Coordinates of C-alpha atoms and ligand atoms in Angstrom, one line a residue:
L150 CA 0.0 0.0 0.0
G151 CA 1.2 3.5 -0.8
D152 CA 1.5 6.1 1.9
D153 CA -1.7 7.9 0.9
A154 CA -3.7 4.7 0.9
R155 CA -2.3 3.8 4.4
A156 CA -3.1 7.3 5.7
A157 CA -6.6 7.0 4.3
R158 CA -7.2 4.1 6.6
I159 CA -6.6 6.2 9.7
P160 CA -9.6 8.3 10.9
R161 CA -9.1 12.0 11.6
Y162 CA -8.9 11.8 15.4
V163 CA -10.0 14.8 17.4
R164 CA -9.4 15.0 21.2
I165 CA -11.8 17.2 23.0
N166 CA -9.8 19.5 25.3
T167 CA -11.6 19.0 28.6
S168 CA -9.7 22.0 30.0
C169 CA -12.3 24.2 28.2
W170 CA -14.9 22.0 26.6
T171 CA -16.7 18.6 27.2
T172 CA -17.6 15.7 24.9
E173 CA -21.2 16.1 25.9
E174 CA -21.1 19.6 24.4
A175 CA -19.0 18.6 21.5
I176 CA -21.2 15.8 20.1
P177 CA -24.4 17.9 19.7
T178 CA -22.2 20.7 18.2
F179 CA -21.0 18.4 15.5
V180 CA -24.5 16.9 15.0
A181 CA -25.9 20.4 14.5
R182 CA -23.3 20.9 11.8
G183 CA -24.6 17.9 9.9
F184 CA -22.3 15.2 11.2
E185 CA -23.9 11.9 12.3
L186 CA -22.8 9.3 14.9
A187 CA -21.8 6.3 12.8
D188 CA -18.7 4.4 11.7
P189 CA -16.2 7.1 10.6
F190 CA -15.7 5.3 7.3
A191 CA -19.4 5.1 6.5
S192 CA -19.5 8.6 5.0
E193 CA -17.6 11.8 4.9
S194 CA -19.9 13.2 7.6
S195 CA -19.9 10.4 10.1
F196 CA -18.0 10.3 13.4
A197 CA -17.8 8.1 16.5
R198 CA -16.6 8.1 20.1
D199 CA -13.3 6.2 20.4
E200 CA -13.7 3.0 22.4
H201 CA -10.4 3.2 24.2
I202 CA -9.7 6.8 24.9
P203 CA -12.3 9.0 26.7
D204 CA -13.0 12.3 25.0
L205 CA -11.5 11.2 21.7
L206 CA -13.7 11.3 18.6
A207 CA -12.9 9.7 15.2
F208 CA -14.0 11.4 12.0
N209 CA -13.7 10.4 8.4
P210 CA -10.0 10.8 7.2
R211 CA -11.1 13.4 4.7
T212 CA -12.6 15.8 7.4
Q213 CA -10.5 18.9 7.8
F214 CA -10.3 20.9 11.0
V215 CA -7.1 23.0 10.7
D216 CA -9.1 26.1 9.7
D217 CA -11.9 25.4 12.2
L218 CA -12.7 27.9 14.9
L219 CA -12.9 25.1 17.5
Y220 CA -9.3 24.2 16.7
K221 CA -8.2 27.8 16.8
E222 CA -9.9 28.3 20.1
G223 CA -8.2 25.2 21.6
K224 CA -11.4 23.3 22.2
I225 CA -10.3 20.5 19.9
I226 CA -6.8 19.0 19.6
L227 CA -5.8 17.2 16.4
Q228 CA -4.0 14.2 17.8
D229 CA -3.6 10.6 16.6
K230 CA -5.2 8.0 18.8
A231 CA -2.0 6.2 19.6
S232 CA -0.4 9.5 20.6
C233 CA -3.2 9.8 23.3
F234 CA -2.1 6.5 24.9
P235 CA 0.9 7.8 26.9
A236 CA -0.8 10.5 29.0
F237 CA -3.9 8.2 29.5
V238 CA -1.6 5.4 30.7
L239 CA 0.4 7.7 33.0
S240 CA -3.0 8.9 34.4
P241 CA -1.9 11.6 36.8
D242 CA -4.7 13.2 38.9
D243 CA -5.3 16.7 40.2
K244 CA -2.9 16.3 43.0
S245 CA 0.0 14.8 41.0
M246 CA 3.3 16.5 40.3
V247 CA 4.4 15.6 36.8
I248 CA 7.3 16.1 34.4
D249 CA 6.8 15.9 30.6
A250 CA 10.5 15.5 29.9
T251 CA 10.3 15.9 26.1
A252 CA 7.3 18.1 25.5
A253 CA 7.2 20.0 22.2
P254 CA 5.0 20.5 20.3
G255 CA 2.9 19.8 23.4
N256 CA 0.0 17.5 22.5
K257 CA 0.8 15.1 25.3
T258 CA 1.4 18.0 27.7
S259 CA -2.0 19.5 27.1
H260 CA -3.5 16.0 27.4
L261 CA -1.8 15.5 30.8
S262 CA -2.9 19.0 31.9
A263 CA -6.5 18.2 31.0
L264 CA -6.4 14.8 32.8
M265 CA -5.1 16.7 35.9
G266 CA -8.1 19.0 35.7
N267 CA -5.6 21.8 35.1
K268 CA -4.5 21.4 38.7
G269 CA -1.5 19.9 40.5
K270 CA 1.8 20.9 38.8
L271 CA 3.2 20.0 35.4
F272 CA 6.7 20.8 34.3
A273 CA 7.2 20.7 30.5
F274 CA 10.8 20.4 29.4
E275 CA 12.0 21.0 25.9
R276 CA 15.7 21.4 24.9
D277 CA 15.2 22.9 21.4
R278 CA 14.7 26.6 21.4
K279 CA 12.5 26.8 18.4
R280 CA 10.4 23.9 19.4
F281 CA 10.1 25.4 22.9
S282 CA 8.6 28.5 21.4
T283 CA 6.0 26.3 19.5
L284 CA 5.3 24.5 22.8
K285 CA 4.6 27.8 24.6
T286 CA 2.1 28.8 21.9
M287 CA 0.4 25.4 21.9
L288 CA 0.1 25.4 25.7
S289 CA -1.5 28.8 25.8
K290 CA -3.9 28.0 23.0
A291 CA -4.9 24.8 24.9
H292 CA -5.7 26.8 28.1
C293 CA -3.1 25.0 30.2
R294 CA -2.8 26.8 33.5
N295 CA -0.9 24.2 35.6
V296 CA 2.1 24.0 33.3
E297 CA 5.5 25.5 33.7
A298 CA 7.4 25.2 30.4
V299 CA 11.2 25.2 30.8
N300 CA 13.7 25.4 27.9
V301 CA 16.1 22.8 29.2
D302 CA 17.7 19.5 28.4
F303 CA 16.1 16.9 30.7
L304 CA 19.4 15.1 31.1
T305 CA 20.9 18.2 32.7
T306 CA 18.1 18.6 35.3
S307 CA 19.1 17.4 38.7
P308 CA 16.9 14.8 40.4
T309 CA 18.0 16.3 43.8
D310 CA 16.8 19.8 42.8
E311 CA 14.2 20.7 45.5
R312 CA 11.7 21.8 42.8
F313 CA 11.5 18.2 41.6
S314 CA 11.7 16.3 44.9
Q315 CA 7.9 15.8 45.0
V316 CA 7.5 14.8 41.3
T317 CA 5.5 11.6 41.1
H318 CA 5.0 11.0 37.4
I319 CA 7.3 11.3 34.3
L320 CA 6.2 11.1 30.7
L321 CA 9.1 10.3 28.4
D322 CA 8.3 10.6 24.7
P323 CA 11.9 11.2 23.4
S324 CA 13.1 11.7 19.9
C325 CA 12.9 8.5 17.9
S326 CA 13.1 7.3 14.3
G327 CA 9.5 8.1 13.7
S328 CA 9.2 4.9 11.7
G329 CA 5.6 4.4 12.8
I330 CA 4.3 7.5 11.2
V331 CA 2.8 6.2 8.0
N332 CA 3.8 9.0 5.7
R333 CA 7.4 8.6 6.7
L334 CA 7.7 4.9 6.0
D335 CA 9.6 5.6 2.8
H336 CA 12.9 4.8 4.6
L337 CA 12.0 1.1 4.2
L338 CA 12.8 1.5 0.5
E339 CA 16.4 2.6 1.1
T340 CA 19.4 0.9 -0.4
E341 CA 21.7 -1.4 1.5
D342 CA 24.3 1.3 2.2
E343 CA 21.7 3.6 3.5
N344 CA 20.4 0.8 5.7
D345 CA 23.8 0.6 7.4
A346 CA 23.5 4.3 8.1
E347 CA 20.0 3.7 9.3
Q348 CA 21.2 1.0 11.7
D349 CA 23.8 3.3 13.1
R350 CA 21.1 6.0 13.6
L351 CA 18.8 3.6 15.4
N352 CA 21.6 2.4 17.7
K353 CA 22.4 6.0 18.7
L354 CA 18.7 6.8 19.3
A355 CA 18.4 3.6 21.4
T356 CA 21.4 4.6 23.5
F357 CA 19.9 8.1 24.1
Q358 CA 16.4 6.7 24.9
L359 CA 17.9 4.4 27.6
L360 CA 19.8 7.3 29.1
M361 CA 16.6 9.2 29.4
I362 CA 14.8 6.4 31.2
R363 CA 17.7 5.9 33.6
H364 CA 17.7 9.6 34.4
A365 CA 13.9 9.6 35.0
M366 CA 14.4 6.7 37.5
K367 CA 16.7 8.8 39.6
F368 CA 14.0 11.3 40.7
P369 CA 13.3 10.4 44.4
S370 CA 9.5 10.5 44.5
I371 CA 8.7 9.0 41.1
Q372 CA 5.9 6.4 41.2
R373 CA 5.2 6.0 37.5
I374 CA 7.2 6.5 34.3
V375 CA 5.7 6.2 30.8
Y376 CA 8.1 5.6 28.0
S377 CA 6.7 5.9 24.4
T378 CA 7.9 6.1 20.8
C379 CA 6.3 6.5 17.4
S380 CA 8.7 3.9 16.1
V381 CA 7.9 0.3 15.0
H382 CA 11.5 -0.9 15.6
A383 CA 12.1 -3.3 18.5
I384 CA 15.6 -1.7 19.0
E385 CA 13.9 1.5 20.2
N386 CA 11.1 -0.3 22.0
E387 CA 11.4 -3.7 23.6
H388 CA 15.2 -3.7 23.5
V389 CA 15.4 -0.3 25.3
V390 CA 12.9 -1.5 27.9
R391 CA 14.8 -4.8 28.4
K392 CA 18.0 -2.9 29.0
A393 CA 16.3 -0.5 31.4
L394 CA 15.0 -3.4 33.5
A395 CA 18.6 -4.7 33.7
T396 CA 20.1 -1.4 35.0
D397 CA 20.9 -0.6 38.7
E398 CA 18.3 2.2 38.6
C399 CA 15.7 -0.4 38.0
S400 CA 16.8 -3.3 40.1
K401 CA 18.1 -1.2 43.0
G402 CA 15.8 1.8 42.7
G403 CA 13.0 -0.7 42.4
F404 CA 11.1 -0.2 39.2
Q405 CA 9.3 -2.9 37.3
L406 CA 6.8 -3.1 34.4
A407 CA 3.2 -2.4 35.4
D408 CA 0.7 -5.1 35.5
P409 CA -0.9 -5.5 32.1
A410 CA -4.2 -4.6 33.7
M411 CA -2.8 -1.1 34.3
V412 CA -1.8 -0.6 30.6
L413 CA -4.9 -0.3 28.3
P414 CA -6.2 -3.8 29.1
G415 CA -8.8 -3.6 26.4
W416 CA -6.0 -3.1 23.7
K417 CA -5.1 -6.4 22.1
R418 CA -1.8 -5.7 20.4
R419 CA 1.0 -6.1 23.0
G420 CA 4.8 -6.0 23.0
L421 CA 6.8 -8.5 20.9
A422 CA 7.5 -11.5 23.1
D423 CA 10.5 -12.6 21.1
E424 CA 12.1 -9.2 21.1
M425 CA 11.5 -8.8 24.9
G426 CA 12.8 -12.3 25.6
N427 CA 9.9 -12.7 28.1
A428 CA 6.3 -13.4 27.1
A429 CA 4.8 -12.3 30.4
E430 CA 6.7 -8.9 30.3
A431 CA 5.7 -8.4 26.7
Q432 CA 2.0 -8.4 27.9
S433 CA 2.7 -5.2 29.9
L434 CA 3.7 -3.4 26.7
V435 CA 1.4 -1.8 24.1
R436 CA 2.1 -1.6 20.4
C437 CA 0.1 -0.1 17.6
S438 CA 0.5 -1.2 14.0
P439 CA 0.1 1.4 11.3
D440 CA -1.5 -1.2 9.0
E441 CA -3.8 -3.0 11.3
D442 CA -4.9 -0.6 14.1
A443 CA -6.2 2.5 12.3
T444 CA -3.5 4.5 14.1
N445 CA 0.1 5.4 13.4
G446 CA 2.7 2.9 14.6
F447 CA 3.4 3.4 18.3
F448 CA 4.9 1.8 21.5
V449 CA 4.0 2.5 25.1
C450 CA 5.5 1.1 28.3
L451 CA 4.7 1.9 32.0
F452 CA 7.3 1.5 34.7
V453 CA 6.1 1.6 38.3
R454 CA 8.0 1.8 41.5
V455 CA 8.1 -1.5 43.4
E456 CA 6.2 -1.1 46.7
P457 CA 8.2 -2.1 49.8
E458 CA 6.1 -5.3 50.3
D459 CA 6.9 -6.3 46.7
E460 CA 10.7 -5.9 47.1
N461 CA 11.3 -9.6 47.7
K462 CA 10.1 -10.2 44.1
L463 CA 13.1 -8.3 42.7
Ligands
LIG179 N1 5.5 14.6 23.4 C1 5.5 15.5 22.2 C2 4.1 15.7 21.8 O1 3.3 14.8 21.9 O2 3.7 16.8 21.3 C3 6.4 15.1 21.1 C4 7.8 14.9 21.6 S1 9.0 14.6 20.3 C5 8.8 13.0 19.9 C6 10.5 14.7 21.2 C7 10.9 16.1 21.7 O3 11.9 15.9 22.7 C8 11.5 17.0 20.6 O4 10.8 18.2 20.6 C9 13.0 17.1 21.0 O5 13.5 18.4 20.7 C10 12.8 16.9 22.5 N2 14.0 16.5 23.2 C11 14.9 15.5 22.8 N3 15.8 15.3 23.8 C12 15.5 16.1 24.8 C13 16.1 16.3 26.1 N4 17.2 15.6 26.4 N5 15.6 17.2 26.9 C14 14.4 17.9 26.6 N6 13.8 17.7 25.4 C15 14.4 16.8 24.5

């Protein structure tokens, strides 16, 4: 299938920004415009509630919202379904202290902020200056009032800094190959030489991704860390998680993979058991396939701190 054909099989996902609107208000608004609740592929004017992510609607792929006032006002966020998984799995509440370590352009930050009811405290880190400026614009457009955006490299932030001593949740969605994004899959057509270069790039990304997870595990009050990528490569996904579980931060600091029941239990596609080397652990991981799940390719993992009574399991 060509890229356009693959993209045409992904609905236009619209996340209702509950910081300033509700799905109960949104549905009649769309119905009044002539949309009808039905399978999003039934017609160009049909839309449906997503079955896995609350406040996510799926429209026909041909529906355009970029010029829509609702989008300009920040009432709707145009965000792929799979990209809504990380904040939903992290599930902070209105009392949580959260770091979004790699935040720009900010779709997951505004999702976290909405899940927190715009309360608690959310630090949004972004190291790139230009992307940081986009992040600030997006956060203000999305009515985020509990977010402090900081133009900083997460790896240079100190886990012993007093400002972060109470942080309970970290979302890590670091730079990756982007191989799950359907319209970027053309790298699969590269020649052998280019594949060598690609392998080298993936190795470097994986080293960086592991470093980011290990750093997150050093923050003293962390209870939950979500690691996600929009890559379909095991080297950036299962292999990084496997290596993280083998580090001192994990075994001595006491992190383990969350029980599968905590990680989108209704979602069938789980981690690759062969790549993980452990079928039970692979069940804790979530994958999305760009060809089979009507989403972009994606990977999500939730690390949780081992409670003292669980320590003998380590
Ligand atoms: N979570 C974002 C969203 O949903 O809108 C997308 C994040 S994107 C995959 C990764 C971002 O992390 C990029 O903007 C990149 O500049 C930033 N980044 C990479 N390494 C970083 C680091 N060490 N500290 C802070 N930001 C970093």
